[in-house]
mmCIF file of C-alpha atoms in Angstrom:
data_model
loop_
_atom_site.group_PDB
_atom_site.id
_atom_site.type_symbol
_atom_site.label_atom_id
_atom_site.label_comp_id
_atom_site.label_asym_id
_atom_site.label_seq_id
_atom_site.Cartn_x
_atom_site.Cartn_y
_atom_site.Cartn_z
ATOM 1 C CA MET A 613 39.176 24.936 28.523
ATOM 2 C CA LYS A 614 40.690 21.502 28.829
ATOM 3 C CA HIS A 615 39.113 19.009 31.376
ATOM 4 C CA PHE A 616 41.501 16.554 33.197
ATOM 5 C CA LEU A 617 40.334 13.906 35.830
ATOM 6 C CA THR A 618 42.332 10.947 37.159
ATOM 7 C CA LEU A 619 40.527 8.056 38.747
ATOM 8 C CA LEU A 620 42.690 6.053 41.253
ATOM 9 C CA GLY A 621 41.766 2.616 42.954
ATOM 10 C CA PHE A 622 43.248 0.063 44.934
ATOM 11 C CA LEU A 623 45.786 2.632 46.489
ATOM 12 C CA ILE A 624 48.802 0.694 48.236
ATOM 13 C CA LEU A 625 51.797 2.654 49.885
ATOM 14 C CA PRO A 626 51.404 6.102 48.821
ATOM 15 C CA TYR A 627 54.509 8.261 49.641
ATOM 16 C CA ALA A 628 55.711 11.583 48.578
ATOM 17 C CA VAL A 629 58.905 11.589 46.605
ATOM 18 C CA SER A 630 59.062 15.215 46.240
ATOM 19 C CA ALA A 631 56.506 17.355 47.545
ATOM 20 C CA GLN A 632 56.694 19.945 45.098
ATOM 21 C CA GLU A 633 56.788 17.870 41.839
ATOM 22 C CA ILE A 634 55.850 14.206 42.016
ATOM 23 C CA ASP A 635 54.118 11.337 43.815
ATOM 24 C CA SER A 636 54.984 8.112 43.636
ATOM 25 C CA ILE A 637 51.985 5.435 44.006
ATOM 26 C CA VAL A 638 51.523 1.761 43.479
ATOM 27 C CA TYR A 639 47.742 1.377 41.991
ATOM 28 C CA GLY A 640 45.746 -0.973 40.203
ATOM 29 C CA TYR A 641 43.159 1.510 38.372
ATOM 30 C CA ASP A 642 43.788 4.777 36.574
ATOM 31 C CA VAL A 643 41.460 5.932 34.008
ATOM 32 C CA ARG A 644 42.056 9.511 32.796
ATOM 33 C CA TYR A 645 39.084 11.711 31.514
ATOM 34 C CA ILE A 646 40.432 14.014 28.719
ATOM 35 C CA SER A 647 38.062 16.326 26.900
ATOM 36 C CA ASP A 648 38.599 19.620 24.862
ATOM 37 C CA HIS A 649 37.236 21.776 22.177
ATOM 38 C CA LEU A 650 39.840 23.390 19.995
ATOM 39 C CA PHE A 651 39.367 25.990 17.178
ATOM 40 C CA LEU A 652 42.547 25.520 15.085
ATOM 41 C CA GLN A 653 43.826 27.288 11.817
ATOM 42 C CA ARG A 654 46.298 26.082 9.285
ATOM 43 C CA ASP A 655 46.950 28.344 6.290
ATOM 44 C CA SER A 656 43.576 29.193 5.024
ATOM 45 C CA ASP A 657 41.653 26.252 6.720
ATOM 46 C CA PHE A 658 39.861 26.212 9.935
ATOM 47 C CA ASN A 659 39.546 22.876 12.185
ATOM 48 C CA VAL A 660 37.198 22.387 14.722
ATOM 49 C CA VAL A 661 38.300 19.380 17.107
ATOM 50 C CA ASP A 662 36.186 17.858 19.892
ATOM 51 C CA TYR A 663 37.471 14.800 21.818
ATOM 52 C CA THR A 664 36.434 12.937 24.857
ATOM 53 C CA ILE A 665 38.547 10.263 25.714
ATOM 54 C CA GLU A 666 38.660 7.824 28.746
ATOM 55 C CA TRP A 667 42.298 6.841 28.533
ATOM 56 C CA PRO A 668 43.197 3.407 30.264
ATOM 57 C CA GLU A 669 46.435 4.040 31.945
ATOM 58 C CA VAL A 670 45.896 0.986 34.196
ATOM 59 C CA ILE A 671 43.015 -1.389 34.596
ATOM 60 C CA SER A 672 42.962 -4.333 36.976
ATOM 61 C CA PHE A 673 46.805 -3.778 37.412
ATOM 62 C CA ASN A 674 47.264 -4.360 33.749
ATOM 63 C CA ARG A 675 48.683 -1.443 31.479
ATOM 64 C CA LEU A 676 46.755 -2.655 28.407
ATOM 65 C CA GLU A 677 49.237 -1.662 25.742
ATOM 66 C CA ALA A 678 47.469 -3.530 23.017
ATOM 67 C CA LEU A 679 44.113 -1.569 23.758
ATOM 68 C CA LYS A 680 46.125 1.998 24.001
ATOM 69 C CA ARG A 681 47.568 1.285 20.415
ATOM 70 C CA CYS A 682 44.141 0.382 19.238
ATOM 71 C CA ILE A 683 42.411 3.492 20.560
ATOM 72 C CA THR A 684 45.177 5.664 19.090
ATOM 73 C CA LYS A 685 44.903 4.005 15.938
ATOM 74 C CA GLN A 686 41.180 4.555 15.566
ATOM 75 C CA LEU A 687 41.228 8.081 16.645
ATOM 76 C CA PHE A 688 44.378 9.357 15.042
ATOM 77 C CA GLU A 689 45.278 6.689 12.361
ATOM 78 C CA PHE A 690 48.741 5.902 13.923
ATOM 79 C CA GLU A 691 49.671 3.716 16.795
ATOM 80 C CA SER A 692 50.908 4.851 20.210
ATOM 81 C CA ALA A 693 50.751 3.845 23.829
ATOM 82 C CA ASP A 694 51.341 7.516 24.851
ATOM 83 C CA ILE A 695 47.922 9.764 24.743
ATOM 84 C CA ASP A 696 49.729 12.908 25.660
ATOM 85 C CA SER A 697 52.097 12.822 22.551
ATOM 86 C CA SER A 698 49.441 11.339 20.339
ATOM 87 C CA LEU A 699 47.114 14.318 21.119
ATOM 88 C CA ALA A 700 49.971 16.994 20.695
ATOM 89 C CA ALA A 701 50.915 15.366 17.334
ATOM 90 C CA TYR A 702 47.236 15.222 16.024
ATOM 91 C CA THR A 703 46.464 19.021 17.187
ATOM 92 C CA ARG A 704 49.627 19.974 15.537
ATOM 93 C CA SER A 705 48.745 18.485 12.360
ATOM 94 C CA MET A 706 45.282 20.265 12.446
ATOM 95 C CA GLY A 707 47.036 23.697 12.774
ATOM 96 C CA THR A 708 47.474 26.312 15.652
ATOM 97 C CA PRO A 709 44.725 27.612 18.159
ATOM 98 C CA VAL A 710 43.129 30.569 17.080
ATOM 99 C CA THR A 711 43.592 33.397 19.554
ATOM 100 C CA GLY A 712 42.445 36.977 19.482
ATOM 101 C CA GLN A 713 40.009 38.312 16.691
ATOM 102 C CA LEU A 714 40.243 37.263 13.036
ATOM 103 C CA LYS A 715 41.408 39.923 10.316
ATOM 104 C CA SER A 716 38.358 38.756 8.210
ATOM 105 C CA LEU A 717 35.171 36.657 8.341
ATOM 106 C CA PRO A 718 36.669 32.896 7.614
ATOM 107 C CA ASP A 719 35.043 31.020 4.674
ATOM 108 C CA ASP A 720 32.663 28.347 5.867
ATOM 109 C CA ARG A 721 33.708 26.254 3.026
ATOM 110 C CA ARG A 722 37.268 25.856 4.600
ATOM 111 C CA PHE A 723 36.075 24.580 7.881
ATOM 112 C CA CYS A 724 36.423 20.941 9.080
ATOM 113 C CA TYR A 725 34.700 19.266 12.077
ATOM 114 C CA SER A 726 36.429 16.320 13.800
ATOM 115 C CA THR A 727 34.900 14.420 16.653
ATOM 116 C CA LEU A 728 36.720 11.889 18.431
ATOM 117 C CA LYS A 729 35.397 9.689 21.375
ATOM 118 C CA ALA A 730 37.056 6.718 23.611
ATOM 119 C CA GLU A 731 34.592 5.489 25.993
ATOM 120 C CA LEU A 732 34.978 2.607 28.479
ATOM 121 C CA LYS A 733 31.889 0.677 28.432
ATOM 122 C CA SER A 734 32.742 -1.961 31.124
ATOM 123 C CA PHE A 735 35.384 -3.869 32.915
ATOM 124 C CA SER A 736 35.979 -6.862 35.231
ATOM 125 C CA GLN A 737 38.904 -7.179 37.545
ATOM 126 C CA GLY A 738 41.421 -9.301 36.098
ATOM 127 C CA ARG A 739 39.212 -10.506 33.119
ATOM 128 C CA TRP A 740 38.251 -7.786 30.634
ATOM 129 C CA ALA A 741 37.975 -4.041 29.666
ATOM 130 C CA SER A 742 35.676 -2.995 27.000
ATOM 131 C CA TYR A 743 35.558 0.227 24.771
ATOM 132 C CA PHE A 744 33.713 2.006 22.110
ATOM 133 C CA ILE A 745 35.928 4.186 19.898
ATOM 134 C CA SER A 746 34.738 6.638 17.283
ATOM 135 C CA ALA A 747 36.304 9.113 14.931
ATOM 136 C CA GLU A 748 34.443 11.434 12.567
ATOM 137 C CA VAL A 749 35.899 13.990 10.506
ATOM 138 C CA LYS A 750 33.441 16.084 8.320
ATOM 139 C CA PRO A 751 35.275 18.541 5.871
ATOM 140 C CA GLU A 752 33.322 21.327 4.080
ATOM 141 C CA SER A 753 33.855 21.577 0.112
ATOM 142 C CA LEU A 754 37.157 23.623 0.297
ATOM 143 C CA SER A 755 38.769 21.831 3.340
ATOM 144 C CA ALA A 756 41.937 20.022 2.771
ATOM 145 C CA GLU A 757 41.073 17.407 5.136
ATOM 146 C CA THR A 758 39.932 13.803 4.080
ATOM 147 C CA PRO A 759 36.577 12.778 5.237
ATOM 148 C CA ARG A 760 36.565 9.959 7.921
ATOM 149 C CA ARG A 761 33.739 7.993 9.813
ATOM 150 C CA GLN A 762 34.685 4.844 11.725
ATOM 151 C CA SER A 763 33.702 3.264 15.016
ATOM 152 C CA LEU A 764 34.677 0.025 16.763
ATOM 153 C CA TYR A 765 33.671 -1.736 19.914
ATOM 154 C CA VAL A 766 36.503 -3.721 21.368
ATOM 155 C CA THR A 767 37.239 -5.920 24.352
ATOM 156 C CA TYR A 768 40.673 -6.359 25.761
ATOM 157 C CA ASP A 769 40.874 -10.086 26.875
ATOM 158 C CA MET A 770 43.095 -9.760 30.116
ATOM 159 C CA ILE A 771 43.442 -13.520 30.526
ATOM 160 C CA GLY A 772 44.475 -14.340 27.077
ATOM 161 C CA GLN A 773 46.110 -10.992 26.547
ATOM 162 C CA LYS A 774 44.606 -10.043 23.210
ATOM 163 C CA LEU A 775 41.954 -7.785 21.616
ATOM 164 C CA LEU A 776 38.480 -9.122 20.624
ATOM 165 C CA THR A 777 36.416 -7.413 18.252
ATOM 166 C CA SER A 778 32.442 -7.706 18.198
ATOM 167 C CA GLN A 779 32.541 -10.355 15.478
ATOM 168 C CA GLU A 780 34.969 -12.411 17.613
ATOM 169 C CA MET A 781 32.815 -12.105 20.610
ATOM 170 C CA LEU A 782 29.721 -13.603 18.899
ATOM 171 C CA ASN A 783 28.843 -17.184 18.204
ATOM 172 C CA LYS A 784 28.807 -17.800 14.537
ATOM 173 C CA ASP A 785 25.263 -19.445 15.087
ATOM 174 C CA ILE A 786 23.828 -15.971 15.047
ATOM 175 C CA GLU A 787 25.130 -15.441 11.494
ATOM 176 C CA ARG A 788 23.498 -18.631 10.523
ATOM 177 C CA GLY A 789 20.313 -17.498 12.215
ATOM 178 C CA GLN A 790 20.500 -20.493 14.631
ATOM 179 C CA VAL A 791 19.222 -18.927 17.816
ATOM 180 C CA SER A 792 16.198 -19.059 19.987
ATOM 181 C CA PRO A 793 13.163 -16.958 19.174
ATOM 182 C CA ASP A 794 13.532 -15.498 22.717
ATOM 183 C CA PHE A 795 16.971 -13.858 21.593
ATOM 184 C CA TYR A 796 15.467 -11.920 18.592
ATOM 185 C CA LYS A 797 12.402 -10.827 21.068
ATOM 186 C CA ASP A 798 14.772 -9.692 23.569
ATOM 187 C CA LEU A 799 17.226 -8.023 21.024
ATOM 188 C CA PHE A 800 14.511 -6.230 18.938
ATOM 189 C CA ALA A 801 12.444 -5.328 22.058
ATOM 190 C CA PRO A 802 13.455 -1.405 22.330
ATOM 191 C CA PHE A 803 12.894 -1.071 18.426
ATOM 192 C CA LEU A 804 9.374 -2.413 18.694
ATOM 193 C CA GLU A 805 8.624 -0.585 21.859
ATOM 194 C CA GLY A 806 9.710 2.596 20.492
ATOM 195 C CA GLY A 807 6.895 2.414 18.038
ATOM 196 C CA HIS A 808 9.046 1.519 14.954
ATOM 197 C CA SER A 809 8.318 -0.920 12.117
ATOM 198 C CA ASN A 810 9.094 -1.746 8.587
ATOM 199 C CA MET A 811 12.489 -3.197 9.618
ATOM 200 C CA GLN A 812 14.682 -3.648 6.269
ATOM 201 C CA GLN A 813 17.916 -4.662 7.557
ATOM 202 C CA SER A 814 19.816 -5.187 11.300
ATOM 203 C CA VAL A 815 23.081 -5.398 12.406
ATOM 204 C CA ILE A 816 24.722 -6.268 15.774
ATOM 205 C CA ASP A 817 27.810 -4.008 15.474
ATOM 206 C CA GLY A 818 28.855 -3.978 19.073
ATOM 207 C CA VAL A 819 29.100 -6.669 21.786
ATOM 208 C CA TRP A 820 30.568 -6.407 25.447
ATOM 209 C CA LEU A 821 30.038 -8.122 28.856
ATOM 210 C CA LYS A 822 28.397 -6.033 31.586
ATOM 211 C CA ARG A 823 28.371 -7.448 34.760
ATOM 212 C CA ASP A 824 25.783 -10.599 34.762
ATOM 213 C CA LYS A 825 24.623 -9.051 31.438
ATOM 214 C CA ILE A 826 25.570 -9.212 27.629
ATOM 215 C CA ALA A 827 25.042 -5.722 26.037
ATOM 216 C CA PHE A 828 24.527 -5.474 22.310
ATOM 217 C CA HIS A 829 24.543 -2.497 20.221
ATOM 218 C CA VAL A 830 22.036 -2.850 17.355
ATOM 219 C CA GLN A 831 21.720 -0.604 14.268
ATOM 220 C CA ILE A 832 18.584 -0.987 12.113
ATOM 221 C CA GLN A 833 17.472 0.415 8.909
ATOM 222 C CA THR A 834 13.720 0.898 8.027
ATOM 223 C CA LEU A 835 12.214 2.471 4.965
ATOM 224 C CA ASP A 836 12.699 5.952 6.120
ATOM 225 C CA ASP A 837 15.108 6.042 9.026
ATOM 226 C CA ASN A 838 18.270 4.495 10.675
ATOM 227 C CA ILE A 839 17.944 3.676 14.241
ATOM 228 C CA SER A 840 20.406 2.449 16.790
ATOM 229 C CA TYR A 841 20.424 1.334 20.493
ATOM 230 C CA GLU A 842 21.964 -0.624 23.150
ATOM 231 C CA VAL A 843 20.127 -3.461 24.742
ATOM 232 C CA ASP A 844 21.235 -5.695 27.940
ATOM 233 C CA MET A 845 20.096 -9.218 28.142
ATOM 234 C CA PRO A 846 20.785 -11.850 30.879
ATOM 235 C CA TYR A 847 24.153 -13.752 30.490
ATOM 236 C CA ALA A 848 22.823 -16.823 32.282
ATOM 237 C CA LYS A 849 20.154 -17.108 29.442
ATOM 238 C CA PHE A 850 22.011 -15.992 26.464
ATOM 239 C CA SER A 851 25.568 -17.039 27.124
ATOM 240 C CA LYS A 852 25.573 -19.437 24.156
ATOM 241 C CA THR A 853 25.261 -16.461 21.766
ATOM 242 C CA LEU A 854 28.814 -15.674 22.859
ATOM 243 C CA SER A 855 31.760 -17.337 21.172
ATOM 244 C CA LYS A 856 33.712 -19.709 23.423
ATOM 245 C CA THR A 857 36.393 -17.256 23.552
ATOM 246 C CA ALA A 858 34.187 -14.544 24.999
ATOM 247 C CA ARG A 859 32.617 -16.994 27.521
ATOM 248 C CA GLN A 860 36.028 -17.805 28.871
ATOM 249 C CA LEU A 861 36.132 -14.285 29.955
ATOM 250 C CA VAL A 862 33.527 -15.176 32.552
ATOM 251 C CA THR A 863 34.390 -18.547 33.168
ATOM 252 C CA GLY A 864 38.274 -18.460 33.051
ATOM 253 C CA LYS A 865 40.542 -17.856 35.907
ATOM 254 C CA PRO A 866 41.259 -14.105 36.268
ATOM 255 C CA VAL A 867 44.925 -12.895 36.170
ATOM 256 C CA ALA A 868 46.812 -12.099 39.328
ATOM 257 C CA LYS A 869 47.221 -8.457 40.476
ATOM 258 C CA ASN A 870 50.579 -7.319 39.848
ATOM 259 C CA PRO A 871 50.780 -3.690 40.888
ATOM 260 C CA TYR A 872 53.621 -1.273 39.719
ATOM 261 C CA MET A 873 54.960 1.791 40.600
ATOM 262 C CA GLN A 874 53.421 4.925 38.677
ATOM 263 C CA ILE A 875 54.914 8.523 39.254
ATOM 264 C CA LEU A 876 52.156 11.065 39.213
ATOM 265 C CA PRO A 877 52.379 14.915 39.046
ATOM 266 C CA LEU A 878 51.713 17.055 42.060
ATOM 267 C CA THR A 879 51.087 19.899 39.725
ATOM 268 C CA LEU A 880 48.777 20.677 36.712
ATOM 269 C CA ASP A 881 49.510 23.379 34.363
ATOM 270 C CA GLY A 882 51.229 25.351 37.071
ATOM 271 C CA ASP A 883 48.645 24.648 39.973
ATOM 272 C CA THR A 884 48.947 22.247 42.885
ATOM 273 C CA VAL A 885 47.054 18.953 42.630
ATOM 274 C CA TYR A 886 45.601 18.163 46.294
ATOM 275 C CA LYS A 887 44.985 14.641 47.320
ATOM 276 C CA LYS A 888 43.010 15.874 50.230
ATOM 277 C CA VAL A 889 40.361 18.531 50.523
ATOM 278 C CA GLU A 890 38.168 20.067 52.965
ATOM 279 C CA ASN A 891 35.041 19.615 51.180
ATOM 280 C CA MET A 892 34.071 17.060 48.402
ATOM 281 C CA PRO A 893 32.969 18.258 45.132
ATOM 282 C CA ILE A 894 29.297 18.378 44.492
ATOM 283 C CA PHE A 895 27.940 17.493 41.058
ATOM 284 C CA PRO A 896 24.440 19.119 40.677
ATOM 285 C CA GLY A 897 22.054 17.043 38.797
ATOM 286 C CA GLY A 898 24.787 14.043 38.548
ATOM 287 C CA TRP A 899 26.156 11.833 40.921
ATOM 288 C CA GLU A 900 29.181 11.674 43.571
ATOM 289 C CA ASN A 901 31.914 9.137 43.773
#
């Protein structure tokens, strides 16, 4: 079943345009949570598609067009700023939903498994929004699909209005090994505290700002295993490990708030979307917001 959640913040001047169809709202934050599990058939092939996408309609009053196109490019291999049409086009290319009982047992060798993910890692009002985007396509031996595996950590610079990769976020001194011993001590602490040893190779493939921290995603290859983890380190202590451009995300002047009008549906799949409820939803074992 498809799950859909829209998060709204900084609500200003809400009013109903049509009580049955749409609602017009000026707002500054809208991240849609979209997930689904699909079982599709195309000719003799069967495709299982799982996606979990946090789609940035608006963050800090910014429409983030370049970030949207980056997300769709990584997930679907084509650029678009419209997630709905992108998902529709991608799922159509993978086949039609399987409904009812199959006439015969499908051949496992004709299956393909696709897992797509876009996760908002952090954002700061008027400064940045950081994402982790990954796509993995695993076809079996007789599937017509092409195998693919890629991931990307990317930060949208609202001040400079551009995308920054992790390589562009890091100071080149790290590549030259010109950093303090404390940096490596903190960076590899989770690896050592986990009881691992025999490090053969290490790579920082993800960097993003996180409040007063710098977050790193690290991959380490040992003699018999591949280990990955995230570690947060104090910005005040290790700010020089970031490039000048990355530091300007913190020190630069944030962009001004420029709200715009958005038309939101008051119905979803034939059901009414209620903005006011008698009882707030409860998430057992989780958190409420």
